[in-house]
Coordinates of C-alpha atoms and ligand atoms in Angstrom, one line a residue:
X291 CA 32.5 22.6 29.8
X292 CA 29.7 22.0 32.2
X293 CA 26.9 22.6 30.7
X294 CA 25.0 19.6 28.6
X295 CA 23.1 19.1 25.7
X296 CA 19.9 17.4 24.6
X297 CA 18.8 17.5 21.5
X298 CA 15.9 15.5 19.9
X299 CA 15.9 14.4 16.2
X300 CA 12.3 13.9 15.2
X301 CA 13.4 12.3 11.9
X302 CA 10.9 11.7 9.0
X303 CA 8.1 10.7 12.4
X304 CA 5.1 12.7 13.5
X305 CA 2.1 13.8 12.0
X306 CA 0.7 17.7 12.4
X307 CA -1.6 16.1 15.6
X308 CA 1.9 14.2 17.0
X309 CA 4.0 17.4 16.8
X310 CA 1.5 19.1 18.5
X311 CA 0.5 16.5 21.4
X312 CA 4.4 16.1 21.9
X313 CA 6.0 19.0 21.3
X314 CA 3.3 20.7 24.1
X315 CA 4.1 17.8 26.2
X316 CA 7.6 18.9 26.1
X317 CA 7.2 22.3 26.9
X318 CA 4.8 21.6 29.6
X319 CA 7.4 19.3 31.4
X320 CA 10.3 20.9 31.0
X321 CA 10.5 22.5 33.8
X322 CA 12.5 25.6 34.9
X323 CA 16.1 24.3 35.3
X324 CA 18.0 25.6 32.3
X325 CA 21.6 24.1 33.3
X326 CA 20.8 21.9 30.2
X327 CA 20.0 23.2 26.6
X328 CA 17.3 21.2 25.3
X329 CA 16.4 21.4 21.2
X330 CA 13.6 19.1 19.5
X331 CA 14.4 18.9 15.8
X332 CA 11.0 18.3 13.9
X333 CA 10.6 17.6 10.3
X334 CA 10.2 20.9 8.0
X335 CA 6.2 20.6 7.6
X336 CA 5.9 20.9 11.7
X337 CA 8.8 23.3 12.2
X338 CA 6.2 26.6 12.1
X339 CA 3.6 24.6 14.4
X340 CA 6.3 23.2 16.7
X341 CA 7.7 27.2 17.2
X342 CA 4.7 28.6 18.1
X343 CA 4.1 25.8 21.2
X344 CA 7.6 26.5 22.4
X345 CA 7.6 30.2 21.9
X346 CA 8.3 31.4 25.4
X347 CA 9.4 28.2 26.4
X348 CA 13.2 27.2 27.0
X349 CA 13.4 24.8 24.0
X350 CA 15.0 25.4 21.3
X351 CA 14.0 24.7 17.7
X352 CA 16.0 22.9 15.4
X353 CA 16.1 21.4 11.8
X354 CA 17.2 18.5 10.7
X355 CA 19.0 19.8 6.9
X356 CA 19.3 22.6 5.2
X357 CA 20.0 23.7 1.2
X358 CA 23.2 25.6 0.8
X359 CA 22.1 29.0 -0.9
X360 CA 20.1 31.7 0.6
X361 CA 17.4 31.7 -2.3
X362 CA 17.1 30.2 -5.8
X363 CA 16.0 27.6 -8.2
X364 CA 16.2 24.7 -5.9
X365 CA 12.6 22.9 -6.3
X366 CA 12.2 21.1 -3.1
X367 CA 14.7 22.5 -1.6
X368 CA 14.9 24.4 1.9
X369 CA 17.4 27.0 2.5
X370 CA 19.1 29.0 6.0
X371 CA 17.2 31.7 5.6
X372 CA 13.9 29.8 5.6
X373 CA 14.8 28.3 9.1
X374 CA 15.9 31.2 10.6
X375 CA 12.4 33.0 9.8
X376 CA 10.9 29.9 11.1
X377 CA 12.4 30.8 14.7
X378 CA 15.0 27.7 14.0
X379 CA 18.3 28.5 16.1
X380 CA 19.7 24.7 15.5
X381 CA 20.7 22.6 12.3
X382 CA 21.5 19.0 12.1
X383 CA 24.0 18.3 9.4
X384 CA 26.1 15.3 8.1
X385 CA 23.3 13.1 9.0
X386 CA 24.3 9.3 8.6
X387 CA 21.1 8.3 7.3
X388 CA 22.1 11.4 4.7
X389 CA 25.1 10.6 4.3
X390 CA 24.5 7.0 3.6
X391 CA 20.1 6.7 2.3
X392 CA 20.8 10.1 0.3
X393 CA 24.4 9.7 -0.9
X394 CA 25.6 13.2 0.9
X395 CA 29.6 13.5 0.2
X396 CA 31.9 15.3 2.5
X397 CA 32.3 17.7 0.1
X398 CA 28.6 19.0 0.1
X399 CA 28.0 18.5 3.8
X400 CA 30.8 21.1 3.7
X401 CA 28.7 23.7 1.9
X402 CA 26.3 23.0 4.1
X403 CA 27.9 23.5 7.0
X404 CA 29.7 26.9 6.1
X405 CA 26.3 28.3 4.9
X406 CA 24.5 27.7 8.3
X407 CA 27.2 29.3 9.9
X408 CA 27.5 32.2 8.0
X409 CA 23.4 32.5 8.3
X410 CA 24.0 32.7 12.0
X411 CA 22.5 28.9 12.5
X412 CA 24.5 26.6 15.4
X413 CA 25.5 23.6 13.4
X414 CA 25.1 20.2 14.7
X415 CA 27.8 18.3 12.5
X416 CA 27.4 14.6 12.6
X417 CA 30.3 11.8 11.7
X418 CA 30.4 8.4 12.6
X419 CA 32.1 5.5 11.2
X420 CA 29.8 2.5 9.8
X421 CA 30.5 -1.5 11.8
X422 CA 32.8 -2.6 9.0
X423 CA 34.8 0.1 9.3
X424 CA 35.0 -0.2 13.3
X425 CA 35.6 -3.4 12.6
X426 CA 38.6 -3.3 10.1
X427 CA 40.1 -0.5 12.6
X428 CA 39.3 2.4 10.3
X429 CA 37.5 4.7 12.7
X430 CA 39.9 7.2 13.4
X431 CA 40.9 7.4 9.6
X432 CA 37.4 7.8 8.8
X433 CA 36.6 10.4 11.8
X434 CA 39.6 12.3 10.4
X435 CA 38.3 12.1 6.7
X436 CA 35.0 13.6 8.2
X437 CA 36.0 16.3 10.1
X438 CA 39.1 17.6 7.4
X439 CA 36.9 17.8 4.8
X440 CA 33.2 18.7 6.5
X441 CA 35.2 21.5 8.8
X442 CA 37.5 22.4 5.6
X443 CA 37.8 26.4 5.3
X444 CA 35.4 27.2 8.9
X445 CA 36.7 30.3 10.1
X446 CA 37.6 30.5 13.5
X447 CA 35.0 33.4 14.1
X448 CA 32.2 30.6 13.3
X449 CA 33.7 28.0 15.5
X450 CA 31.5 28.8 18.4
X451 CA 28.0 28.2 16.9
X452 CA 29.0 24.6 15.7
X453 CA 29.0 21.4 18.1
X454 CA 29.6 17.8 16.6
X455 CA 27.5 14.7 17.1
X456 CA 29.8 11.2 17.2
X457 CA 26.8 8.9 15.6
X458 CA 28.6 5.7 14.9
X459 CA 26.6 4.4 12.4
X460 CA 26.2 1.4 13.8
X461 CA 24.9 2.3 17.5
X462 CA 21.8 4.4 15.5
X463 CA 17.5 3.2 15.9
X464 CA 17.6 -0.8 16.5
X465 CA 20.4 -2.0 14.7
X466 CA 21.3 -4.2 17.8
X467 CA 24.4 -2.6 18.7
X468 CA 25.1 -0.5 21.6
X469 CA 28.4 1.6 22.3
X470 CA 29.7 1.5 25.1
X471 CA 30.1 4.6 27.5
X472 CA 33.9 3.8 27.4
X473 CA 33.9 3.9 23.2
X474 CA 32.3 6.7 23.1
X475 CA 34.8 9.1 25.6
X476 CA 37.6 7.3 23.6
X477 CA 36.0 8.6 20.4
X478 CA 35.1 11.8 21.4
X479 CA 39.0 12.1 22.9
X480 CA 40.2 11.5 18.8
X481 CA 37.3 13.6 17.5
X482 CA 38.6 16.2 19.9
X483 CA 42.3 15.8 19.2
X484 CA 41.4 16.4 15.3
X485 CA 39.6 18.9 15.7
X486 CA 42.3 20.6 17.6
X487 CA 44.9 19.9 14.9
X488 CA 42.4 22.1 12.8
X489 CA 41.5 24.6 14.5
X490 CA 43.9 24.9 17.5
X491 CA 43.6 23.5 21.3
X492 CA 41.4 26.4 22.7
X493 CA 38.7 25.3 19.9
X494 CA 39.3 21.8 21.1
X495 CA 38.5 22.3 24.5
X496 CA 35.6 24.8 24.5
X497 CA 33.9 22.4 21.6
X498 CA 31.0 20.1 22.8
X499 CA 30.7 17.2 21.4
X500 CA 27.6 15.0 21.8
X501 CA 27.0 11.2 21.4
X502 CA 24.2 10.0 19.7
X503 CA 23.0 6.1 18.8
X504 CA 20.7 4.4 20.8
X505 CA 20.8 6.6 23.8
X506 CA 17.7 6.1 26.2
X507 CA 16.8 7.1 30.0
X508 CA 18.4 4.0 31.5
X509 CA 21.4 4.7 29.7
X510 CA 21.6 8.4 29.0
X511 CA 23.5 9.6 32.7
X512 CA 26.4 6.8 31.8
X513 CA 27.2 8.6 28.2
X514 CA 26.8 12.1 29.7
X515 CA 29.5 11.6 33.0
X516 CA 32.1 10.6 30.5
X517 CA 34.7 13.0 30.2
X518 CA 34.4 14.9 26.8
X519 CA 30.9 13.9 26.3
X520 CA 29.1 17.0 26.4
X521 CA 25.7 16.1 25.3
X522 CA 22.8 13.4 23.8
X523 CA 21.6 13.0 20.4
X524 CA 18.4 10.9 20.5
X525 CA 16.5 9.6 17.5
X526 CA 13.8 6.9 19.0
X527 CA 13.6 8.2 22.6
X528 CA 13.3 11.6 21.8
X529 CA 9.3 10.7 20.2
X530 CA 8.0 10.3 23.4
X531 CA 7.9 12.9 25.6
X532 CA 8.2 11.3 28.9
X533 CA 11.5 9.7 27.6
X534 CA 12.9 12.6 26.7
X535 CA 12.0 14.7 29.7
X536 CA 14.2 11.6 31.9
X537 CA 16.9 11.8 29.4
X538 CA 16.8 15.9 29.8
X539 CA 16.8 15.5 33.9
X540 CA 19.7 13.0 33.4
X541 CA 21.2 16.0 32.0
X542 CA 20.7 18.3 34.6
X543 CA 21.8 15.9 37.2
X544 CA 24.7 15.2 35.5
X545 CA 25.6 19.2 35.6
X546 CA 25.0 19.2 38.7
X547 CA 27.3 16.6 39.9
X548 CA 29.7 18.1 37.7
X549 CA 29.3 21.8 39.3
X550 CA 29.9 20.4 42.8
X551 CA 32.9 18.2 41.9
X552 CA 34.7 21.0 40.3
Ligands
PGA613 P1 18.6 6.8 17.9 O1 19.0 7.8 16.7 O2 18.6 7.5 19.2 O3 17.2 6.3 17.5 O4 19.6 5.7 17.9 C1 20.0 8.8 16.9 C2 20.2 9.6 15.7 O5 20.1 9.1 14.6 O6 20.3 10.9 15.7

């Protein structure tokens, strides 16, 4: 798969005025190379605001969660429906900092997941494994845990509008820790493998899978040429727009090289 990914996760940063100022920043540097699909997450208050500035443009617009039911009783809630009307096309799911801040289980990240897809929402569905469990050599067990019960039931018709993210947990904001290039194509080769074991080779290898955790301009072209790596998650560097515009051209050089190779 050639074609790369960048995708910006605003997180719980920005006010109205920073959406704005950035997300027209964006769109005014983007540029007219599409060989990379680009999507900026912002939190739910700017998703409307953030729309409108890219309307037209080539970015795509993204959420961060979602509510498993179409409608209801849910006070606080936000539901698929709700972000397609918005003009969302992507969803971030299986967070870490859900997963682990907000106590999200497997189980529930599930519904999630099966509800955006069935809405017609492309799925972004995050694992990653926390240090102590790198460290006692649980990754893989973990990974697996993730993806058999977050991907449980997924019907192969679906399988095209979901990519996963490998976040390991411990590579995320400025916890100190970097993974290497090297760890992450070796993850993404056991993510892959799992996946296939699920939902059959052709899944596997037609899947993208994108690395998140720490990823920045200097570093984003190493992650990207690594086999299997088909695209960046960025947290921090995705806030300021001339960061994320050199991550985004890392991409398309990347694609590049990789059209001329093959
Ligand atoms: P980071 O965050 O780029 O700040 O490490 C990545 C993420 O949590 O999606």
């Amino acid at each position: 798969m050639a074609q790369k990914f960048v995708i910006g996760n605003w997180k719980m940063y920005t006010t109205a005025a920073e959406a704005r100022h950035l997300s027209q920043a964006i769109a005014a540097g983007i540029g007219t190379d599409d060989s990379v699909t680009v999507a900026v997450c912002p939190p739910f208050p700017y998703l409307s605001l953030v729309g409108e500035i890219l309307k037209g443009s080539r970015i795509a617009l993204g959420a961060q969660n979602l509510y498993p039911a179409k409608e209801g009783a849910f006070t606080g809630e936000v539901s698929p429906t709700m972000l397609l009307d918005l003009g969302c096309q992507y969803v971030i799911l299986g967070h870490s900092e859900r997963r682990h801040k907000l106590g999200e289980s497997d189980a529930f990240i599930n519904q999630k997941v099966r509800v955006a897809l069935s809405a017609g929402l492309d799925a972004i569905f995050c694992i990653g494994e926390t240090l102590e469990q790198r460290q006692a050599n649980q990754t893989k067990t973990v990974l697996d845990r993730q993806l058999f019960q977050g991907l449980d039931g997924l019907s192969a018709a679906t399988l095209t509008h979901l990519s996963i993210a490998y976040e390991p947990v411990w590579a995320i904001g400025s916890s100190g820790h970097h993974a290497t290039p090297q760890q992450a194509q070796e993850t993404h080769a056991v993510i892959r493998h799992c996946f296939g074991q699920m939902f059959g080779e052709r899944s596997a290898q037609t899947l993208a899978i994108h690395y998140g955790g720490s990823v920045n301009p200097k570093n984003a072209d190493t992650f990207l040429k690594q086999t299997g790596v088909n695209g960046v998650l960025i947290g921090g560097d995705s806030l300021n727009a001339e960061q994320f515009l050199a991550i985004v051209q890392a991409g398309i050089s990347q694609t590049q090289s990789q059209v001329e190779a093959a």
